């Protein structure tokens, strides 16, 4: 799909190489087995290793002409007021918003909000799952983690990066948050452009090995974002006894399908339901490049700088020495012993306690969920907890912005900051 007729907006040398390898990235594993297990999905998944996001990449290429700051201001204005409020918008930005404004027929935002109105009752559990399941699961792929390494964001400040991710997730999942001029819509679009900015910078970086890793933040790994923040959290919530009701789960998959659309995920890779997410997870795990030392450093950083201190906040001081083991137990339950071993997560017998306690707690919570009068108060309590936690974490880590493109200077430069 061409983003625009303007040659300046589609100039490939600033985004993707003119010729890309016809073979698979050399770090990919078990390709033949993947083709046998996923005969329909594998050809699309493998081809997408060489695909970026043509619309967002074209806009980012235009920033060299219009200026980074001016271009990002145009982007925000278009999100908040519509593309017609940006009279001097480049053709690439207009093409991007032509896609964003064309809401697919399968999207029903009112139904999504109605069916997920009480998800906040499990706010405490969702925060744990975000760190110990969603983020950690993404670190078991050295190629997909490489952009974090080369931009220096996570090791620099794991707490800040986690808050930035949470800012987006909260906005995108709140009631009404994905409305056309709402914060969740804007942050999702900005995440998409941040990906394109990182992609452009890494393709210009001699350290990026395209033959080994494919295109930075390629479509295949971008699609796995939905697994990280939808399938894995739902599975993790069940594991620790916070199961959503069937209609809530269905709405959650539908919401993330739309978020994936806004992120620029190719429709051929965009899963529509749990079964399709499981297939995408399966081929990703089967073929992912092996874990390397940086993957293990990422896990160590989020554990020591964020998850362990957060667990300490939930227990009395005398139990603080147990916090590292609790984090390790949770991670082993969420991602499995095999991947945990690769990532260097300590083994602990506490994992058996977590696995045993989950169904018991889940049964109690499911019984509560069947009493409709409890849902509202529990949801309001969860939202108050989330707001208090957000204030505490932002104060603790000195974070006042939402996403990295709005972060203050200092530390290692980042492509999204211009």
mmCIF file of C-alpha atoms in Angstrom, residues 59-376:
data_model
loop_
_atom_site.group_PDB
_atom_site.id
_atom_site.type_symbol
_atom_site.label_atom_id
_atom_site.label_comp_id
_atom_site.label_asym_id
_atom_site.label_seq_id
_atom_site.Cartn_x
_atom_site.Cartn_y
_atom_site.Cartn_z
ATOM 1 C CA UNK A 59 5.835 10.214 7.819
ATOM 2 C CA UNK A 60 9.045 9.728 9.814
ATOM 3 C CA UNK A 61 11.053 10.134 6.599
ATOM 4 C CA UNK A 62 9.353 13.497 6.107
ATOM 5 C CA UNK A 63 10.527 14.735 9.516
ATOM 6 C CA UNK A 64 13.917 15.441 7.967
ATOM 7 C CA UNK A 65 12.174 18.057 5.831
ATOM 8 C CA UNK A 66 9.521 19.492 8.187
ATOM 9 C CA UNK A 67 11.574 19.183 11.380
ATOM 10 C CA UNK A 68 11.175 16.652 14.188
ATOM 11 C CA UNK A 69 9.510 18.989 16.666
ATOM 12 C CA UNK A 70 7.170 20.530 14.120
ATOM 13 C CA UNK A 71 6.224 17.125 12.742
ATOM 14 C CA UNK A 72 5.446 15.668 16.156
ATOM 15 C CA UNK A 73 3.305 18.719 16.971
ATOM 16 C CA UNK A 74 1.412 18.128 13.741
ATOM 17 C CA UNK A 75 0.890 14.515 14.766
ATOM 18 C CA UNK A 76 -0.570 15.490 18.134
ATOM 19 C CA UNK A 77 -2.827 18.109 16.600
ATOM 20 C CA UNK A 78 -4.121 15.597 14.065
ATOM 21 C CA UNK A 79 -4.841 13.140 16.883
ATOM 22 C CA UNK A 80 -6.665 15.703 19.008
ATOM 23 C CA UNK A 81 -8.451 17.823 16.389
ATOM 24 C CA UNK A 82 -8.324 15.876 13.150
ATOM 25 C CA UNK A 83 -6.029 16.075 10.143
ATOM 26 C CA UNK A 84 -7.903 19.072 8.721
ATOM 27 C CA UNK A 85 -6.630 21.091 11.694
ATOM 28 C CA UNK A 86 -3.115 20.714 10.232
ATOM 29 C CA UNK A 87 -3.259 22.755 7.012
ATOM 30 C CA UNK A 88 0.459 22.349 6.290
ATOM 31 C CA UNK A 89 0.502 18.593 6.967
ATOM 32 C CA UNK A 90 2.746 16.631 4.585
ATOM 33 C CA UNK A 91 1.057 14.131 2.308
ATOM 34 C CA UNK A 92 2.559 11.299 4.360
ATOM 35 C CA UNK A 93 0.735 12.457 7.511
ATOM 36 C CA UNK A 94 -2.524 12.787 5.592
ATOM 37 C CA UNK A 95 -2.094 9.259 4.259
ATOM 38 C CA UNK A 96 -1.428 7.946 7.774
ATOM 39 C CA UNK A 97 -4.599 9.555 9.121
ATOM 40 C CA UNK A 98 -6.636 8.412 6.158
ATOM 41 C CA UNK A 99 -5.950 4.904 7.452
ATOM 42 C CA UNK A 100 -6.433 5.814 11.114
ATOM 43 C CA UNK A 101 -9.727 7.612 10.461
ATOM 44 C CA UNK A 102 -11.158 4.715 8.449
ATOM 45 C CA UNK A 103 -12.486 2.748 11.419
ATOM 46 C CA UNK A 104 -12.973 -0.912 10.407
ATOM 47 C CA UNK A 105 -16.524 -2.249 10.231
ATOM 48 C CA UNK A 106 -15.720 -4.827 12.910
ATOM 49 C CA UNK A 107 -15.021 -2.189 15.582
ATOM 50 C CA UNK A 108 -17.796 -1.450 18.096
ATOM 51 C CA UNK A 109 -16.255 0.818 20.727
ATOM 52 C CA UNK A 110 -19.481 1.154 22.707
ATOM 53 C CA UNK A 111 -19.702 -2.626 23.088
ATOM 54 C CA UNK A 112 -16.020 -2.839 24.063
ATOM 55 C CA UNK A 113 -16.527 -0.260 26.799
ATOM 56 C CA UNK A 114 -19.756 -1.820 28.019
ATOM 57 C CA UNK A 115 -18.260 -5.306 28.295
ATOM 58 C CA UNK A 116 -15.045 -4.193 30.027
ATOM 59 C CA UNK A 117 -16.457 -1.633 32.451
ATOM 60 C CA UNK A 118 -15.465 -3.671 35.524
ATOM 61 C CA UNK A 119 -11.951 -4.802 34.566
ATOM 62 C CA UNK A 120 -10.536 -2.370 37.115
ATOM 63 C CA UNK A 121 -11.597 -4.599 39.991
ATOM 64 C CA UNK A 122 -8.372 -6.529 39.430
ATOM 65 C CA UNK A 123 -6.036 -3.548 39.177
ATOM 66 C CA UNK A 124 -3.567 -4.857 41.766
ATOM 67 C CA UNK A 125 -3.145 -8.160 39.971
ATOM 68 C CA UNK A 126 -2.914 -6.487 36.549
ATOM 69 C CA UNK A 127 0.083 -4.420 37.642
ATOM 70 C CA UNK A 128 1.971 -7.524 38.736
ATOM 71 C CA UNK A 129 1.121 -9.332 35.502
ATOM 72 C CA UNK A 130 2.269 -6.380 33.373
ATOM 73 C CA UNK A 131 5.782 -6.472 34.800
ATOM 74 C CA UNK A 132 6.342 -10.140 35.536
ATOM 75 C CA UNK A 133 4.510 -11.627 32.542
ATOM 76 C CA UNK A 134 3.939 -9.195 29.676
ATOM 77 C CA UNK A 135 7.266 -7.360 29.698
ATOM 78 C CA UNK A 136 9.432 -10.310 30.731
ATOM 79 C CA UNK A 137 7.930 -12.553 28.037
ATOM 80 C CA UNK A 138 9.149 -10.145 25.379
ATOM 81 C CA UNK A 139 12.734 -10.429 26.576
ATOM 82 C CA UNK A 140 13.087 -14.054 25.484
ATOM 83 C CA UNK A 141 13.885 -12.930 21.934
ATOM 84 C CA UNK A 142 17.290 -11.380 21.327
ATOM 85 C CA UNK A 143 16.322 -9.860 17.965
ATOM 86 C CA UNK A 144 13.086 -8.291 19.221
ATOM 87 C CA UNK A 145 14.922 -6.957 22.307
ATOM 88 C CA UNK A 146 17.776 -5.492 20.290
ATOM 89 C CA UNK A 147 16.089 -2.097 19.730
ATOM 90 C CA UNK A 148 15.834 -1.655 23.498
ATOM 91 C CA UNK A 149 19.531 -2.428 23.801
ATOM 92 C CA UNK A 150 20.601 -0.077 21.043
ATOM 93 C CA UNK A 151 18.433 2.816 22.238
ATOM 94 C CA UNK A 152 19.469 2.206 25.851
ATOM 95 C CA UNK A 153 16.033 2.814 27.291
ATOM 96 C CA UNK A 154 15.542 -0.051 29.691
ATOM 97 C CA UNK A 155 18.875 -0.540 31.372
ATOM 98 C CA UNK A 156 19.029 3.252 31.700
ATOM 99 C CA UNK A 157 15.860 3.331 33.821
ATOM 100 C CA UNK A 158 13.643 0.265 34.092
ATOM 101 C CA UNK A 159 11.150 2.059 36.318
ATOM 102 C CA UNK A 160 10.680 4.934 33.873
ATOM 103 C CA UNK A 161 10.209 2.609 30.912
ATOM 104 C CA UNK A 162 7.649 0.532 32.793
ATOM 105 C CA UNK A 163 5.668 3.648 33.742
ATOM 106 C CA UNK A 164 5.690 4.780 30.105
ATOM 107 C CA UNK A 165 4.276 1.439 28.968
ATOM 108 C CA UNK A 166 1.665 1.546 31.742
ATOM 109 C CA UNK A 167 0.645 5.088 30.740
ATOM 110 C CA UNK A 168 -0.227 3.840 27.267
ATOM 111 C CA UNK A 169 -1.993 0.698 28.463
ATOM 112 C CA UNK A 170 -4.141 2.543 31.009
ATOM 113 C CA UNK A 171 -5.190 5.163 28.456
ATOM 114 C CA UNK A 172 -5.932 2.603 25.739
ATOM 115 C CA UNK A 173 -7.976 0.364 28.030
ATOM 116 C CA UNK A 174 -9.982 2.974 29.920
ATOM 117 C CA UNK A 175 -13.645 3.579 29.189
ATOM 118 C CA UNK A 176 -13.889 5.696 26.056
ATOM 119 C CA UNK A 177 -10.104 5.793 25.738
ATOM 120 C CA UNK A 178 -10.004 4.650 22.100
ATOM 121 C CA UNK A 179 -12.461 7.266 20.913
ATOM 122 C CA UNK A 180 -11.156 9.197 17.917
ATOM 123 C CA UNK A 181 -10.004 12.262 19.870
ATOM 124 C CA UNK A 182 -9.251 10.555 23.190
ATOM 125 C CA UNK A 183 -5.963 9.989 24.976
ATOM 126 C CA UNK A 184 -5.789 6.242 24.344
ATOM 127 C CA UNK A 185 -6.112 6.779 20.601
ATOM 128 C CA UNK A 186 -3.405 9.451 20.633
ATOM 129 C CA UNK A 187 -0.942 7.457 22.721
ATOM 130 C CA UNK A 188 -1.405 4.400 20.513
ATOM 131 C CA UNK A 189 -0.679 6.461 17.407
ATOM 132 C CA UNK A 190 2.348 7.995 19.081
ATOM 133 C CA UNK A 191 3.621 4.513 20.028
ATOM 134 C CA UNK A 192 3.308 3.610 16.344
ATOM 135 C CA UNK A 193 5.367 6.622 15.281
ATOM 136 C CA UNK A 194 7.927 5.982 18.045
ATOM 137 C CA UNK A 195 8.378 2.511 16.554
ATOM 138 C CA UNK A 196 8.951 4.088 13.142
ATOM 139 C CA UNK A 197 11.475 6.572 14.550
ATOM 140 C CA UNK A 198 13.429 3.755 16.202
ATOM 141 C CA UNK A 199 13.214 1.680 13.021
ATOM 142 C CA UNK A 200 14.629 4.513 10.925
ATOM 143 C CA UNK A 201 17.467 5.183 13.376
ATOM 144 C CA UNK A 202 18.495 1.542 13.612
ATOM 145 C CA UNK A 203 18.454 0.989 9.858
ATOM 146 C CA UNK A 204 20.969 3.821 9.638
ATOM 147 C CA UNK A 205 23.086 2.320 12.420
ATOM 148 C CA UNK A 206 25.985 0.149 11.285
ATOM 149 C CA UNK A 207 25.486 -2.046 14.341
ATOM 150 C CA UNK A 208 22.078 -3.245 13.132
ATOM 151 C CA UNK A 209 22.492 -6.608 11.371
ATOM 152 C CA UNK A 210 19.520 -6.798 9.033
ATOM 153 C CA UNK A 211 20.483 -10.201 7.653
ATOM 154 C CA UNK A 212 20.549 -11.657 11.167
ATOM 155 C CA UNK A 213 17.555 -9.870 12.742
ATOM 156 C CA UNK A 214 15.308 -8.682 9.943
ATOM 157 C CA UNK A 215 13.866 -5.177 9.864
ATOM 158 C CA UNK A 216 13.823 -3.463 13.281
ATOM 159 C CA UNK A 217 10.402 -3.768 14.942
ATOM 160 C CA UNK A 218 9.258 -5.814 11.973
ATOM 161 C CA UNK A 219 5.613 -6.712 11.417
ATOM 162 C CA UNK A 220 6.072 -10.217 12.834
ATOM 163 C CA UNK A 221 7.385 -8.981 16.181
ATOM 164 C CA UNK A 222 5.020 -6.020 16.206
ATOM 165 C CA UNK A 223 2.112 -8.459 15.948
ATOM 166 C CA UNK A 224 3.480 -10.260 19.015
ATOM 167 C CA UNK A 225 2.779 -7.042 20.943
ATOM 168 C CA UNK A 226 -0.840 -8.179 21.073
ATOM 169 C CA UNK A 227 0.221 -11.467 22.631
ATOM 170 C CA UNK A 228 2.292 -9.644 25.253
ATOM 171 C CA UNK A 229 -0.526 -7.333 26.292
ATOM 172 C CA UNK A 230 -3.608 -9.472 25.681
ATOM 173 C CA UNK A 231 -3.209 -13.270 25.621
ATOM 174 C CA UNK A 232 -0.395 -13.418 28.179
ATOM 175 C CA UNK A 233 -2.043 -11.036 30.699
ATOM 176 C CA UNK A 234 -5.368 -12.879 30.497
ATOM 177 C CA UNK A 235 -3.561 -16.162 31.089
ATOM 178 C CA UNK A 236 -1.513 -14.633 33.901
ATOM 179 C CA UNK A 237 -4.549 -13.164 35.619
ATOM 180 C CA UNK A 238 -6.185 -16.591 35.668
ATOM 181 C CA UNK A 239 -2.985 -18.120 37.069
ATOM 182 C CA UNK A 240 -3.013 -15.859 40.133
ATOM 183 C CA UNK A 241 -6.741 -16.079 40.729
ATOM 184 C CA UNK A 242 -8.118 -12.997 38.971
ATOM 185 C CA UNK A 243 -10.122 -14.437 36.058
ATOM 186 C CA UNK A 244 -12.211 -12.179 33.868
ATOM 187 C CA UNK A 245 -15.672 -13.339 32.839
ATOM 188 C CA UNK A 246 -16.139 -14.841 29.327
ATOM 189 C CA UNK A 247 -17.745 -11.729 27.819
ATOM 190 C CA UNK A 248 -14.975 -9.567 29.300
ATOM 191 C CA UNK A 249 -12.305 -11.755 27.742
ATOM 192 C CA UNK A 250 -14.004 -11.645 24.342
ATOM 193 C CA UNK A 251 -14.184 -7.843 24.542
ATOM 194 C CA UNK A 252 -10.531 -7.689 25.587
ATOM 195 C CA UNK A 253 -9.467 -9.601 22.470
ATOM 196 C CA UNK A 254 -11.654 -7.321 20.340
ATOM 197 C CA UNK A 255 -10.157 -4.199 21.937
ATOM 198 C CA UNK A 256 -6.624 -5.388 21.244
ATOM 199 C CA UNK A 257 -7.533 -6.235 17.682
ATOM 200 C CA UNK A 258 -8.429 -2.563 17.204
ATOM 201 C CA UNK A 259 -5.329 -1.399 19.071
ATOM 202 C CA UNK A 260 -3.293 -3.588 16.717
ATOM 203 C CA UNK A 261 -4.973 -1.931 13.762
ATOM 204 C CA UNK A 262 -4.050 1.518 15.120
ATOM 205 C CA UNK A 263 -0.462 0.308 15.683
ATOM 206 C CA UNK A 264 -0.194 -0.457 11.981
ATOM 207 C CA UNK A 265 -0.139 -4.249 12.197
ATOM 208 C CA UNK A 266 -0.750 -5.834 8.802
ATOM 209 C CA UNK A 267 -4.304 -7.206 8.623
ATOM 210 C CA UNK A 268 -2.907 -10.587 7.552
ATOM 211 C CA UNK A 269 -1.105 -10.864 10.888
ATOM 212 C CA UNK A 270 -3.732 -9.181 13.066
ATOM 213 C CA UNK A 271 -5.329 -11.887 15.277
ATOM 214 C CA UNK A 272 -9.080 -11.671 15.732
ATOM 215 C CA UNK A 273 -9.546 -13.934 18.755
ATOM 216 C CA UNK A 274 -7.868 -16.197 21.309
ATOM 217 C CA UNK A 275 -7.210 -19.048 18.871
ATOM 218 C CA UNK A 276 -5.432 -16.790 16.391
ATOM 219 C CA UNK A 277 -3.388 -15.178 19.163
ATOM 220 C CA UNK A 278 -2.353 -18.639 20.360
ATOM 221 C CA UNK A 279 -1.226 -19.567 16.829
ATOM 222 C CA UNK A 280 0.822 -16.378 16.564
ATOM 223 C CA UNK A 281 2.356 -17.047 19.970
ATOM 224 C CA UNK A 282 3.164 -20.599 18.919
ATOM 225 C CA UNK A 283 5.094 -19.681 15.781
ATOM 226 C CA UNK A 284 6.848 -16.830 17.604
ATOM 227 C CA UNK A 285 8.066 -19.081 20.431
ATOM 228 C CA UNK A 286 9.088 -21.847 18.049
ATOM 229 C CA UNK A 287 11.185 -19.637 15.773
ATOM 230 C CA UNK A 288 12.430 -16.884 18.107
ATOM 231 C CA UNK A 289 16.182 -16.224 18.164
ATOM 232 C CA UNK A 290 17.932 -17.521 21.286
ATOM 233 C CA UNK A 291 18.217 -15.550 24.498
ATOM 234 C CA UNK A 292 21.474 -13.653 24.922
ATOM 235 C CA UNK A 293 23.168 -11.849 27.803
ATOM 236 C CA UNK A 294 21.296 -8.613 27.108
ATOM 237 C CA UNK A 295 17.951 -10.407 27.443
ATOM 238 C CA UNK A 296 19.064 -11.593 30.855
ATOM 239 C CA UNK A 297 20.206 -8.058 31.740
ATOM 240 C CA UNK A 298 16.744 -6.762 30.842
ATOM 241 C CA UNK A 299 15.107 -9.228 33.204
ATOM 242 C CA UNK A 300 17.610 -8.409 35.928
ATOM 243 C CA UNK A 301 16.917 -4.693 35.498
ATOM 244 C CA UNK A 302 13.141 -4.911 35.713
ATOM 245 C CA UNK A 303 13.389 -7.288 38.676
ATOM 246 C CA UNK A 304 15.877 -5.356 40.778
ATOM 247 C CA UNK A 305 14.815 -1.833 39.851
ATOM 248 C CA UNK A 306 11.061 -2.258 39.639
ATOM 249 C CA UNK A 307 9.355 -5.555 40.487
ATOM 250 C CA UNK A 308 11.176 -6.400 43.720
ATOM 251 C CA UNK A 309 10.680 -2.887 45.168
ATOM 252 C CA UNK A 310 7.010 -3.046 44.185
ATOM 253 C CA UNK A 311 6.493 -6.389 45.910
ATOM 254 C CA UNK A 312 8.182 -4.928 48.983
ATOM 255 C CA UNK A 313 5.503 -2.229 48.991
ATOM 256 C CA UNK A 314 2.819 -4.903 49.350
ATOM 257 C CA UNK A 315 4.256 -6.832 52.310
ATOM 258 C CA UNK A 316 5.445 -5.973 55.829
ATOM 259 C CA UNK A 317 9.154 -4.995 56.169
ATOM 260 C CA UNK A 318 10.026 -8.280 57.854
ATOM 261 C CA UNK A 319 9.015 -10.082 54.623
ATOM 262 C CA UNK A 320 11.082 -7.902 52.290
ATOM 263 C CA UNK A 321 13.866 -10.517 51.995
ATOM 264 C CA UNK A 322 11.315 -12.795 50.340
ATOM 265 C CA UNK A 323 10.481 -10.308 47.577
ATOM 266 C CA UNK A 324 13.072 -11.549 45.028
ATOM 267 C CA UNK A 325 11.828 -15.110 45.441
ATOM 268 C CA UNK A 326 8.218 -14.011 45.053
ATOM 269 C CA UNK A 327 9.072 -12.209 41.811
ATOM 270 C CA UNK A 328 10.962 -15.257 40.519
ATOM 271 C CA UNK A 329 8.045 -17.536 41.444
ATOM 272 C CA UNK A 330 5.568 -15.327 39.619
ATOM 273 C CA UNK A 331 7.747 -15.156 36.514
ATOM 274 C CA UNK A 332 8.147 -18.932 36.427
ATOM 275 C CA UNK A 333 4.388 -19.399 36.706
ATOM 276 C CA UNK A 334 3.710 -16.814 33.988
ATOM 277 C CA UNK A 335 6.348 -17.692 31.366
ATOM 278 C CA UNK A 336 7.127 -21.317 32.218
ATOM 279 C CA UNK A 337 10.237 -22.961 33.589
ATOM 280 C CA UNK A 338 11.922 -23.444 30.201
ATOM 281 C CA UNK A 339 12.006 -19.773 29.193
ATOM 282 C CA UNK A 340 12.676 -18.766 32.799
ATOM 283 C CA UNK A 341 15.781 -20.958 32.791
ATOM 284 C CA UNK A 342 17.002 -19.296 29.586
ATOM 285 C CA UNK A 343 16.445 -15.844 31.080
ATOM 286 C CA UNK A 344 18.298 -16.707 34.275
ATOM 287 C CA UNK A 345 15.270 -16.383 36.543
ATOM 288 C CA UNK A 346 16.060 -18.041 39.868
ATOM 289 C CA UNK A 347 14.200 -21.257 40.605
ATOM 290 C CA UNK A 348 12.232 -21.345 43.828
ATOM 291 C CA UNK A 349 9.780 -23.653 45.520
ATOM 292 C CA UNK A 350 7.462 -20.692 45.981
ATOM 293 C CA UNK A 351 6.305 -21.256 42.402
ATOM 294 C CA UNK A 352 4.436 -24.340 43.601
ATOM 295 C CA UNK A 353 2.607 -22.252 46.200
ATOM 296 C CA UNK A 354 1.642 -19.653 43.577
ATOM 297 C CA UNK A 355 0.371 -22.381 41.236
ATOM 298 C CA UNK A 356 -1.620 -24.022 44.020
ATOM 299 C CA UNK A 357 -3.082 -20.787 45.369
ATOM 300 C CA UNK A 358 -4.228 -19.449 41.998
ATOM 301 C CA UNK A 359 -7.234 -21.757 41.462
ATOM 302 C CA UNK A 360 -8.362 -21.338 45.075
ATOM 303 C CA UNK A 361 -8.243 -17.542 44.915
ATOM 304 C CA UNK A 362 -9.768 -17.673 41.453
ATOM 305 C CA UNK A 363 -12.712 -19.678 42.731
ATOM 306 C CA UNK A 364 -13.371 -17.127 45.457
ATOM 307 C CA UNK A 365 -13.141 -14.214 43.037
ATOM 308 C CA UNK A 366 -15.354 -15.958 40.496
ATOM 309 C CA UNK A 367 -17.967 -16.442 43.204
ATOM 310 C CA UNK A 368 -17.786 -12.729 44.010
ATOM 311 C CA UNK A 369 -18.127 -11.887 40.329
ATOM 312 C CA UNK A 370 -21.448 -13.717 40.244
ATOM 313 C CA UNK A 371 -22.833 -11.177 42.715
ATOM 314 C CA UNK A 372 -23.413 -8.127 40.490
ATOM 315 C CA UNK A 373 -23.721 -5.707 43.394
ATOM 316 C CA UNK A 374 -20.030 -6.264 44.251
ATOM 317 C CA UNK A 375 -18.657 -5.289 40.844
ATOM 318 C CA UNK A 376 -19.092 -1.538 41.073
#
